């Protein structure tokens, strides 16, 4: 560490409230003036910029610790608040405590037994590591039910919370208009806001009333004339006798000081029942009497160009607080009326509230003079750009670059093309020694602008010098062993390459640098699938590694070739894509023949150095090689495979020779191409990298040899086929019409579990679907095997036969939410149709093919279906992104331990063995036909490991001799206690 | 009523005896509460299991033949 201090381990962290006394103790100064600087620009003593709060101006000395800016972290001050205020962060806790404790004796409104029960439940939840909130919430809920205190008997009132910081006690008190109400009730009139005739009440005379209630009749007269307020008892009996409500709700506001007094009396034991450690957090500390003032280093002021100082938002807020605080004190001392005091109190509360959080609903945010809301404490922490997500979890880093990507099929999949201007900006540190001295001098001599150059050097005495065009020659002479040279990136350096969103391990891989001209990062197209990259403007990030350990780790663990097998499904995620697959298909499908020049041209970019024996001679007596034997040159010599390939035909490889079959997607493709997968698992990642690179280059040569291009005529069919397609569609229309007629006559039999409406819809969809398929089949027959679009679809390179038939025969039914299109106007989809028209074309059946073009209605329906697709993907990506974030946050701390278990940071076991089998998906291959034979594997490992039976036995017995023991071993074992030694005297 | 414990996809759940449990906890150097949990109301939990018991769950595994997992019964 640069601080030169020994690292220390954190034993534990505890979160709690802070004692106001502690605020005062740690405070460097009390802050009493709202002013910051005097006329000469010096900070005012006991002001918000008091030099004891830390220094920000370079050169000045901190008055508290004596350090200079940079090394002084700053010191807190404090403001003595004129009256207690509520801390907004604790609004809910305050509400809960008020509701759960007695208004008189402040004890928790639970009997001893209930409290014991909740304490037990707390202990249990704590040991299970679950959320304590559930238990404490349940305790408060129970306590709130008590209408009287179980300890002192006091009646409890409901507490109402008006957000954010006002609390009321709701009491039922005698209504102010009690006499009117009683009089009305005695005459049998409706009382208060009762409706006429709502309550039916017999009129009652004063004598009768006196008799019923037992109240003296003269007293009743007094009550009726408002001369005497009825007592609680009298009120109740009057209410009962007259069937009337004489009370009204009275909201009694609880001032912060009342709440503080209330909380002070809550006993420690009751606090603990609510899951709060009373030693660390007393509830009265929630109500602030002292406000800590953050050090100036946390709210530095900036000097604008015109020399004016601009203060931080927090400082502005603190100024407001101090001003109001002072006015409050002055007014109170001057004996101002209660109303004014209360107003000022509320204003102080507002400023303290917005100082902590300026985005509270129901409170207007405090604003800057310009109208911009102030960024106060909570706003610094919250959200994407906040301290947690923005500054701590994610930071901007040095030695990184970002630019557009573009393809380069001549690179190896392990490589990345780095623009020279990036390479000369990002550096690697060379420790100069006798062996690399010449190189180091050459780099320095090249200067910072010529490519393999250097930007900085560090002399053995630690001084860092910038290499410039002027001093480079001179500096190069001086470079000697012991110096450090920051040289440019050169070919072969390892860098980390990344494309967001980084959804899986393969989104960040290590590549080897190839320095290139121009401005884009270049990559081999076979790494597009793991990054999910394309070249329509995608940008990627590159990070240059800065120490040997990182470089070694990246090379061994992160290089692209190490990621060929995906941990998700255990098969290769890197392989041939798109044109590679079309190319391989063209090369191997009909097993075409090539003469020597052609064959050599196909293999020219691979490591194959000579052609094998020719496969035969053609009619002109010229040697030829077949496509399959050209491809076989790329295979390992002893590879043997047999499986069903992409076309459903067998693919046979014997001794590294493709004997039969076509090479396409299922053979060499990106997601589980059989040959790539097998080569990787049997011959290793390096051989597989070579294989994939060469398949890609061979395929490119091959596709260039044959040529592949698609035009609109490739999708047209002859007029005879067009007629047949029309026939198929027409007959489907007829059948749909028949279905509709049977439906309308009520003769349509409904399918089990369906209504007739649903049945009709299903049958219509079925009929039209079949019509599309048969139209497709007709078109399919007419499309030649060598039609380029067919080649792409059949080989699995891109598109499907369905896409092709939509182009050449019939687009088919458009659907929204899996149904025919039913929305739009009343009882019809468009105003072009009659109401309740159930026919195919009124509900989105597109009869045309894409090549013919769609009519306006068809086009509209097609757009409806298309839009649903777009909306779906948009919604899916945002939802899955959030889900991903939450999953990663939940799982990021899980770690597989040396004992094989997977645990979280609190040592809770999540899995007893990684994946419950302790195996890596990429290291294990099995399927229905080849199950894993654990016994066989163990035997094979044992046999390979031990020369003979005896050696094996001795290993299994486990009595290996330890040769690396210390002579002090025994003293360690007894935990340092030295065994007693007999004294010899 | 269907007894799910007899279903072929439900692995065998059995209560672990105290001595066996001590061995397990020793092996992993953990407390009982560090184990993964299972609710008492889970249909796969055997009837004689009580809250606080530990279950041994033996699953078939294609890769390791047998995968053994322990869970603490809660609630
Ligand atoms: Mg893109
Ligand atoms: Zn200081
Ligand atoms: Zn009480």
XYZ file of C-alpha atoms in Angstrom, chain A residues 57-696:
640
model
C -6.815 24.936 -0.960
C -3.400 23.520 -1.731
C -0.657 25.009 0.417
C -2.840 25.697 3.447
C -2.469 23.743 6.654
C -5.352 22.092 8.489
C -5.924 23.718 11.853
C -7.033 20.457 13.416
C -4.531 17.862 12.249
C -1.804 20.019 10.720
C -1.783 18.106 7.455
C -2.061 19.623 4.006
C -4.890 19.261 1.538
C -4.805 15.807 0.055
C -3.613 14.075 3.192
C -6.180 15.648 5.540
C -9.506 13.882 5.154
C -11.362 16.753 6.795
C -13.114 16.945 10.143
C -16.747 17.158 11.147
C -18.169 20.197 12.880
C -21.575 20.560 14.474
C -24.592 22.821 14.729
C -26.526 23.033 18.005
C -30.130 22.975 16.876
C -32.393 25.459 18.640
C -35.103 22.830 18.859
C -35.184 19.098 18.218
C -36.130 18.004 14.699
C -37.034 14.672 13.196
C -34.578 12.712 11.071
C -36.451 11.883 7.834
C -34.611 8.641 7.352
C -36.388 7.265 10.383
C -39.980 8.310 9.693
C -41.201 4.718 9.697
C -39.327 3.734 12.853
C -40.693 6.764 14.682
C -44.212 5.869 13.620
C -43.763 2.305 14.756
C -42.309 3.265 18.116
C -45.107 5.771 18.742
C -47.722 3.185 17.890
C -46.098 0.399 19.872
C -45.334 2.185 23.141
C -47.419 3.746 25.898
C -48.129 7.489 25.681
C -47.799 7.755 29.427
C -45.105 5.368 30.676
C -43.408 4.745 27.299
C -43.287 1.001 27.827
C -43.901 -1.431 24.984
C -47.611 -2.247 24.876
C -47.046 -5.960 25.306
C -47.503 -8.164 28.346
C -44.381 -9.832 29.725
C -45.396 -13.157 28.136
C -45.948 -11.594 24.735
C -42.650 -9.745 24.933
C -40.860 -12.980 25.861
C -42.439 -14.696 22.903
C -41.200 -12.047 20.509
C -37.718 -12.051 22.047
C -37.587 -15.821 21.447
C -38.694 -15.395 17.885
C -36.038 -12.735 17.386
C -33.291 -15.053 18.632
C -34.462 -17.796 16.353
C -34.656 -15.587 13.264
C -31.271 -14.131 14.049
C -29.643 -17.573 14.212
C -31.265 -18.560 10.920
C -29.899 -15.379 9.390
C -33.342 -14.295 8.237
C -34.985 -10.884 8.164
C -35.642 -9.503 11.657
C -38.067 -6.985 10.194
C -40.860 -9.533 9.971
C -40.703 -10.281 13.687
C -40.442 -6.675 14.855
C -43.270 -5.668 12.546
C -45.416 -8.425 14.027
C -44.531 -7.231 17.544
C -45.604 -3.680 16.738
C -48.776 -4.925 15.120
C -49.599 -6.818 18.307
C -48.710 -3.893 20.570
C -50.857 -1.525 18.533
C -53.933 -3.609 19.245
C -53.791 -2.790 22.958
C -56.307 -0.061 23.785
C -54.903 0.323 27.265
C -51.354 0.064 28.508
C -50.805 -3.332 30.167
C -48.364 -1.650 32.589
C -49.994 1.607 33.684
C -53.489 1.239 32.261
C -53.434 4.506 30.296
C -55.767 4.677 27.296
C -53.870 4.640 24.007
C -54.748 6.685 20.968
C -54.150 6.053 17.323
C -51.120 7.732 15.809
C -51.481 9.316 12.407
C -48.473 10.057 10.288
C -48.567 12.880 7.794
C -45.551 12.399 5.582
C -42.796 13.111 5.935
C -42.313 14.409 9.470
C -45.614 15.236 11.165
C -47.246 12.934 13.686
C -50.681 13.337 15.244
C -52.376 11.640 18.123
C -56.004 11.086 17.200
C -58.317 11.496 20.214
C -62.088 11.432 20.410
C -63.129 14.549 22.309
C -66.455 16.159 23.033
C -67.713 17.979 19.991
C -67.845 21.753 20.221
C -71.488 21.718 19.188
C -72.548 19.160 21.758
C -75.528 21.177 22.949
C -76.950 21.564 19.432
C -76.524 17.876 18.827
C -78.291 16.897 22.025
C -81.104 19.323 21.319
C -81.530 18.012 17.787
C -81.542 14.428 18.982
C -84.134 15.200 21.657
C -86.423 16.621 18.970
C -85.827 13.540 16.790
C -84.117 15.614 14.085
C -81.070 14.314 12.203
C -77.832 15.166 13.959
C -74.663 16.545 12.373
C -74.239 15.274 8.815
C -76.862 12.540 9.098
C -79.385 12.509 6.238
C -83.093 13.050 6.809
C -84.685 9.697 7.576
C -81.360 7.917 7.886
C -81.611 7.351 11.597
C -84.993 6.938 13.077
C -85.094 8.476 16.492
C -87.995 8.974 18.888
C -88.261 12.503 20.292
C -87.438 12.545 23.978
C -88.271 15.101 26.638
C -85.797 16.439 29.203
C -87.443 14.548 32.065
C -87.380 11.296 30.145
C -83.740 11.881 29.316
C -82.848 12.626 32.907
C -84.504 9.397 33.937
C -82.783 7.327 31.271
C -79.319 8.743 31.920
C -79.526 9.290 35.658
C -78.367 12.859 35.193
C -80.040 15.589 37.179
C -82.627 17.381 35.002
C -81.276 20.785 35.980
C -77.843 19.624 34.865
C -79.374 18.614 31.571
C -80.741 22.095 31.158
C -77.283 23.484 31.862
C -75.787 21.137 29.308
C -78.346 22.161 26.721
C -77.529 25.814 27.241
C -73.807 25.076 26.952
C -73.239 26.261 30.498
C -71.870 22.934 31.585
C -69.636 20.512 29.666
C -70.789 16.926 30.287
C -68.214 14.712 31.928
C -66.873 11.642 30.115
C -69.391 9.443 31.947
C -72.337 11.741 31.271
C -71.346 11.959 27.637
C -71.385 8.212 27.266
C -74.756 7.797 28.894
C -76.210 10.650 26.838
C -74.871 9.091 23.677
C -76.397 5.761 24.598
C -79.778 7.195 25.517
C -80.087 9.377 22.447
C -78.276 7.070 20.024
C -76.078 9.965 18.969
C -72.370 10.621 18.521
C -71.266 13.599 20.552
C -67.541 13.316 19.828
C -65.322 14.641 17.118
C -61.813 13.614 16.185
C -59.126 15.830 17.531
C -55.713 15.755 15.920
C -53.176 16.567 18.522
C -49.858 17.319 16.841
C -46.835 15.757 18.484
C -43.889 18.130 18.458
C -40.413 16.695 17.938
C -39.572 17.584 21.520
C -42.639 15.657 22.775
C -41.557 12.640 20.781
C -38.046 12.895 22.126
C -39.341 12.954 25.713
C -41.576 10.011 24.932
C -38.709 7.969 23.496
C -36.334 8.827 26.333
C -38.541 6.890 28.719
C -38.652 3.676 26.683
C -36.787 1.106 28.763
C -33.759 -0.644 27.200
C -35.376 -4.028 27.585
C -38.380 -2.990 25.507
C -36.068 -1.654 22.814
C -34.386 -5.002 22.607
C -37.727 -6.726 22.111
C -37.986 -4.643 18.963
C -34.638 -5.925 17.708
C -32.683 -2.759 18.499
C -29.460 -2.909 20.498
C -30.062 -0.300 23.189
C -26.337 0.030 23.945
C -25.685 1.226 20.440
C -28.904 2.979 19.532
C -31.251 4.791 21.915
C -34.471 5.750 20.125
C -34.355 9.369 21.329
C -31.230 9.804 19.215
C -33.479 9.632 16.154
C -34.717 13.080 17.078
C -31.846 15.383 16.250
C -30.641 17.973 18.706
C -27.225 18.325 17.154
C -26.546 18.314 13.438
C -23.118 17.150 12.257
C -21.576 19.454 9.652
C -19.722 17.496 6.971
C -16.058 18.463 6.505
C -15.293 20.964 3.765
C -13.554 18.196 1.832
C -16.999 16.628 1.333
C -18.387 19.894 -0.052
C -15.511 21.734 -1.708
C -16.183 25.163 -3.135
C -15.022 25.845 -6.657
C -13.583 29.079 -7.967
C -15.158 30.076 -11.242
C -13.226 31.638 -14.133
C -14.283 35.116 -13.067
C -12.757 34.585 -9.643
C -16.119 34.144 -7.946
C -16.520 31.320 -5.507
C -19.293 28.825 -6.091
C -20.331 26.761 -3.094
C -21.426 23.157 -3.008
C -25.149 22.352 -2.691
C -24.569 20.936 0.777
C -23.003 24.202 1.919
C -26.020 26.114 0.598
C -28.291 23.848 2.556
C -26.223 24.265 5.715
C -26.393 28.044 5.319
C -30.201 27.795 5.271
C -30.202 25.629 8.373
C -27.954 27.966 10.350
C -29.955 31.059 9.339
C -33.267 29.565 10.439
C -31.679 28.148 13.553
C -30.492 31.618 14.539
C -33.791 33.273 13.775
C -35.496 30.647 15.858
C -33.259 31.345 18.822
C -33.596 35.128 18.519
C -37.385 34.925 18.307
C -37.620 32.608 21.252
C -35.423 34.809 23.388
C -37.464 37.841 22.378
C -40.553 35.962 23.527
C -42.237 35.790 20.121
C -45.765 34.352 19.944
C -46.149 30.573 19.802
C -47.461 30.741 16.221
C -44.272 32.320 14.927
C -42.131 29.897 16.880
C -44.026 26.969 15.413
C -43.624 28.311 11.886
C -39.883 28.682 12.374
C -39.709 25.223 13.887
C -41.408 23.784 10.814
C -39.048 25.696 8.566
C -36.043 24.318 10.447
C -37.506 20.854 10.096
C -37.911 21.408 6.353
C -34.314 22.487 5.891
C -32.893 19.621 7.929
C -35.144 17.209 6.031
C -34.084 18.433 2.613
C -30.457 18.535 3.752
C -30.660 14.769 4.061
C -33.057 13.948 1.232
C -34.312 16.393 -1.353
C -36.567 13.983 -3.224
C -39.226 13.318 -0.652
C -42.771 12.966 -1.932
C -45.058 15.582 -0.466
C -42.234 18.006 0.238
C -41.276 20.567 -2.395
C -37.576 20.090 -3.187
C -35.220 22.848 -2.086
C -34.021 24.688 -5.164
C -31.015 26.577 -6.291
C -31.465 30.197 -7.388
C -31.510 28.951 -10.973
C -34.437 26.644 -10.183
C -32.347 23.467 -10.246
C -33.170 21.177 -7.291
C -30.269 20.887 -4.865
C -28.300 17.646 -4.722
C -28.199 16.808 -1.044
C -26.905 13.828 0.955
C -29.304 11.149 -0.221
C -29.046 12.266 -3.847
C -25.287 11.765 -3.678
C -25.768 8.122 -2.767
C -28.838 6.992 -4.673
C -29.267 5.664 -8.160
C -27.126 4.726 -11.095
C -24.793 7.701 -10.876
C -24.800 7.650 -7.052
C -21.873 6.822 -4.796
C -22.672 3.088 -4.612
C -23.480 2.175 -8.173
C -21.571 4.992 -9.825
C -18.393 5.431 -7.814
C -17.849 2.262 -5.803
C -19.226 -0.636 -7.859
C -18.263 0.956 -11.148
C -15.404 3.265 -11.861
C -13.770 4.776 -14.883
C -10.407 3.186 -15.451
C -7.085 4.064 -16.997
C -5.475 2.000 -19.759
C -8.788 1.422 -21.497
C -9.974 2.200 -24.994
C -13.265 2.115 -26.828
C -14.025 2.243 -30.503
C -16.147 0.763 -33.274
C -15.480 -2.845 -34.244
C -15.147 -4.278 -37.712
C -14.434 -7.748 -39.059
C -11.112 -9.116 -40.231
C -11.119 -12.739 -41.380
C -7.342 -12.842 -41.586
C -6.935 -12.579 -37.825
C -6.885 -15.595 -35.580
C -9.825 -15.861 -33.242
C -7.410 -15.206 -30.396
C -6.358 -11.880 -31.831
C -7.730 -8.388 -31.879
C -6.719 -5.678 -34.289
C -5.800 -2.567 -32.319
C -5.542 0.810 -34.093
C -1.999 2.187 -33.915
C -3.185 5.360 -32.229
C -4.695 3.246 -29.455
C -1.570 1.120 -29.204
C 0.632 4.179 -28.760
C -1.592 5.649 -26.070
C -1.856 2.557 -23.929
C 1.379 1.269 -22.468
C 2.964 -1.766 -20.858
C 5.717 -1.435 -18.300
C 9.063 -2.987 -19.237
C 11.503 -3.672 -16.441
C 14.755 -3.043 -18.229
C 17.470 -5.683 -17.799
C 20.480 -6.827 -19.767
C 18.343 -9.010 -22.024
C 15.794 -6.466 -23.133
C 18.037 -3.409 -22.939
C 18.377 -3.111 -26.713
C 14.596 -3.316 -27.223
C 13.943 -0.827 -24.460
C 16.387 1.679 -25.933
C 14.847 1.249 -29.367
C 11.350 1.942 -28.025
C 12.518 5.046 -26.201
C 14.471 6.215 -29.224
C 11.302 5.934 -31.343
C 9.629 8.489 -29.091
C 5.954 8.751 -28.220
C 4.624 9.233 -31.750
C 6.286 6.521 -33.842
C 4.659 3.179 -33.279
C 6.620 0.801 -31.287
C 7.731 3.672 -29.051
C 7.564 4.650 -25.399
C 5.695 7.357 -23.490
C 7.410 7.442 -20.110
C 10.502 6.139 -18.396
C 11.177 5.785 -14.689
C 14.709 6.071 -13.414
C 15.932 3.756 -10.665
C 15.617 6.693 -8.232
C 11.865 6.688 -8.864
C 11.687 9.820 -10.974
C 9.276 9.578 -13.866
C 10.211 11.297 -17.114
C 7.993 11.940 -20.110
C 9.448 10.821 -23.399
C 9.038 13.573 -25.987
C 9.922 13.854 -29.625
C 12.724 16.195 -28.526
C 14.361 14.239 -25.746
C 13.807 10.670 -26.960
C 17.154 10.108 -28.658
C 19.008 11.515 -25.695
C 16.913 9.614 -23.168
C 17.364 6.314 -25.009
C 21.123 6.490 -24.431
C 20.573 6.791 -20.694
C 18.207 3.831 -20.336
C 19.954 1.100 -18.387
C 19.025 -2.043 -16.457
C 16.914 -1.054 -13.467
C 14.927 1.506 -15.416
C 11.266 1.097 -16.244
C 10.041 1.891 -19.726
C 6.359 2.406 -20.508
C 6.360 1.105 -24.048
C 3.529 1.028 -26.576
C 1.391 -2.050 -27.079
C 2.979 -4.378 -29.610
C 1.850 -7.506 -31.430
C 1.378 -10.379 -29.012
C 0.562 -8.354 -25.890
C -2.432 -9.658 -23.991
C -5.372 -7.296 -23.548
C -8.882 -7.711 -22.265
C -11.708 -7.134 -24.691
C -15.317 -6.597 -23.743
C -18.729 -5.859 -25.212
C -21.650 -4.712 -23.121
C -24.009 -5.959 -21.910
C -21.642 -8.342 -20.166
C -24.210 -11.036 -19.633
C -21.941 -14.056 -19.412
C -18.328 -15.047 -18.864
C -17.568 -14.898 -22.587
C -18.492 -11.203 -22.764
C -15.014 -10.421 -21.459
C -12.152 -12.354 -23.040
C -8.430 -11.881 -23.435
C -7.017 -11.312 -26.921
C -3.557 -10.936 -28.354
C -2.829 -7.572 -29.870
C -2.176 -7.067 -33.560
C -1.411 -3.411 -34.182
C -3.095 -2.116 -37.315
C -3.703 1.116 -39.188
C -7.069 2.964 -39.170
C -9.436 3.560 -36.334
C -11.437 0.422 -35.537
C -10.870 -2.642 -33.421
C -10.754 -5.636 -35.736
C -11.886 -9.117 -34.748
C -12.366 -12.474 -36.382
C -16.036 -13.065 -37.153
C -16.112 -16.355 -35.240
C -15.978 -14.467 -31.915
C -19.179 -12.585 -32.718
C -21.495 -15.129 -31.053
C -19.909 -15.053 -27.586
C -19.841 -11.233 -27.571
C -23.180 -11.080 -29.408
C -21.509 -8.520 -31.629
C -22.228 -7.436 -35.159
C -20.705 -4.657 -37.208
C -23.624 -2.281 -37.619
C -21.862 0.280 -35.446
C -21.174 -1.784 -32.323
C -18.407 -0.465 -30.089
C -16.199 -2.482 -27.767
C -13.844 -1.774 -24.894
C -10.237 -2.821 -24.518
C -8.182 -2.854 -21.333
C -4.397 -3.083 -21.272
C -3.175 -5.204 -18.371
C -0.714 -3.629 -15.987
C 1.105 -6.399 -14.134
C 2.582 -9.790 -14.862
C 0.111 -11.622 -12.657
C -2.841 -10.162 -14.515
C -1.239 -10.865 -17.869
C -0.538 -14.471 -16.924
C -4.050 -15.002 -15.613
C -5.580 -13.462 -18.695
C -3.479 -15.583 -21.003
C -4.093 -18.844 -19.181
C -7.716 -18.418 -18.145
C -9.335 -15.750 -20.285
C -7.961 -16.145 -23.786
C -10.660 -16.719 -26.417
C -9.473 -20.237 -27.144
C -10.047 -21.164 -23.501
C -13.691 -20.103 -23.876
C -14.559 -22.246 -26.893
C -16.675 -24.506 -24.698
C -19.513 -22.669 -22.977
C -20.120 -23.343 -19.286
C -23.822 -22.902 -20.022
C -24.350 -26.092 -22.010
C -20.907 -27.685 -22.174
C -20.565 -27.466 -25.934
C -18.718 -25.063 -28.171
C -20.054 -21.518 -28.413
C -17.399 -20.540 -30.918
C -17.505 -22.032 -34.379
C -18.240 -21.319 -38.010
C -21.035 -18.845 -38.702
C -23.028 -17.602 -41.672
C -20.846 -17.557 -44.810
C -18.402 -20.015 -43.242
C -21.221 -22.508 -43.134
C -22.444 -21.810 -46.671
C -18.840 -22.119 -47.805
C -18.284 -25.475 -46.127
C -21.585 -26.694 -47.554
C -20.624 -25.724 -51.076
C -17.215 -27.341 -50.593
C -18.458 -30.677 -49.335
C -22.085 -31.147 -50.359
C -21.773 -32.686 -53.812
C -18.128 -33.373 -53.192
C -16.952 -31.226 -56.125
C -13.601 -31.736 -57.809
C -10.745 -29.217 -57.937
C -7.584 -29.146 -59.960
C -4.242 -28.541 -58.276
C -4.312 -24.759 -58.587
C -7.800 -24.559 -57.231
C -7.107 -26.932 -54.359
C -3.974 -25.023 -53.390
C -5.890 -21.769 -53.589
C -8.539 -23.131 -51.220
C -5.917 -24.096 -48.664
C -3.560 -21.169 -49.122
C -4.457 -19.377 -45.887
C -4.210 -22.495 -43.755
C -1.198 -24.204 -42.233
C -1.524 -27.118 -44.682
C 1.727 -27.202 -46.563
C 1.112 -29.628 -49.373
C -1.716 -31.442 -51.038
C -2.305 -35.134 -50.353
C -2.326 -37.731 -53.100
C -4.908 -36.711 -55.707
C -8.271 -38.434 -55.543
C -8.147 -39.312 -59.219
C -7.771 -37.948 -62.723
C -10.468 -36.470 -64.876
C -11.237 -37.246 -68.513
C -8.396 -34.999 -69.653
C -5.944 -36.880 -67.472
C -5.574 -34.007 -65.022
C -5.301 -34.750 -61.295
C -8.200 -33.688 -59.128
C -8.910 -33.372 -55.413
C -12.408 -33.562 -53.976
C -13.924 -31.027 -51.631
C -14.091 -33.567 -48.852
C -10.413 -34.406 -49.031
C -9.541 -30.708 -49.098
C -11.614 -30.280 -45.907
C -10.040 -33.420 -44.414
C -6.667 -31.695 -44.511
C -7.860 -29.572 -41.593
C -8.874 -32.521 -39.410
C -6.612 -34.205 -36.842
C -5.126 -37.305 -38.463
C -6.610 -39.839 -36.056
C -10.106 -38.384 -35.739
C -12.935 -40.882 -36.034
C -16.565 -39.827 -35.904
C -19.938 -40.924 -37.150
C -23.126 -39.013 -36.543
C -26.259 -37.734 -38.202
C -25.517 -34.371 -39.764
C -27.393 -31.176 -40.587
C -29.095 -32.677 -43.637
C -30.221 -35.742 -41.730
C -27.659 -37.830 -43.545
C -24.756 -39.620 -41.887
C -21.410 -37.861 -41.600
C -18.514 -40.265 -41.405
C -14.938 -39.389 -40.545
C -12.369 -42.158 -40.560
C -8.769 -41.520 -39.553
C -9.110 -37.831 -40.145
C -10.732 -38.279 -43.575
C -14.232 -37.095 -44.284
C -15.564 -40.170 -46.040
C -19.192 -39.266 -46.282
C -21.501 -36.399 -45.526
C -21.832 -32.655 -45.830
C -20.129 -30.174 -43.530
C -22.577 -27.539 -42.342
C -24.049 -26.051 -39.169
C -24.359 -29.146 -36.995
C -20.825 -30.151 -37.940
C -18.813 -26.970 -37.438
C -21.391 -24.379 -36.298
C -21.325 -22.073 -33.290
C -23.686 -23.796 -30.875
C -22.545 -27.364 -30.471
C -21.056 -28.156 -33.890
C -20.126 -31.841 -33.481
C -16.682 -31.756 -35.030
C -15.572 -28.553 -33.303
C -16.901 -29.861 -30.002
C -15.117 -33.192 -30.353
C -11.852 -31.656 -31.510
C -11.910 -29.304 -28.499
C -12.647 -32.036 -25.998
C -10.299 -34.649 -27.432
C -7.424 -32.598 -28.857
C -7.578 -29.540 -26.650
C -8.299 -25.876 -27.017
C -5.199 -25.038 -29.009
C -5.923 -27.651 -31.694
C -9.521 -26.493 -31.734
C -8.492 -22.874 -32.201
C -6.375 -23.887 -35.178
C -9.241 -25.944 -36.557
C -11.847 -23.168 -36.247
C -9.485 -20.585 -37.752
C -8.769 -22.836 -40.683
C -12.360 -23.850 -41.244
C -13.176 -20.148 -41.416
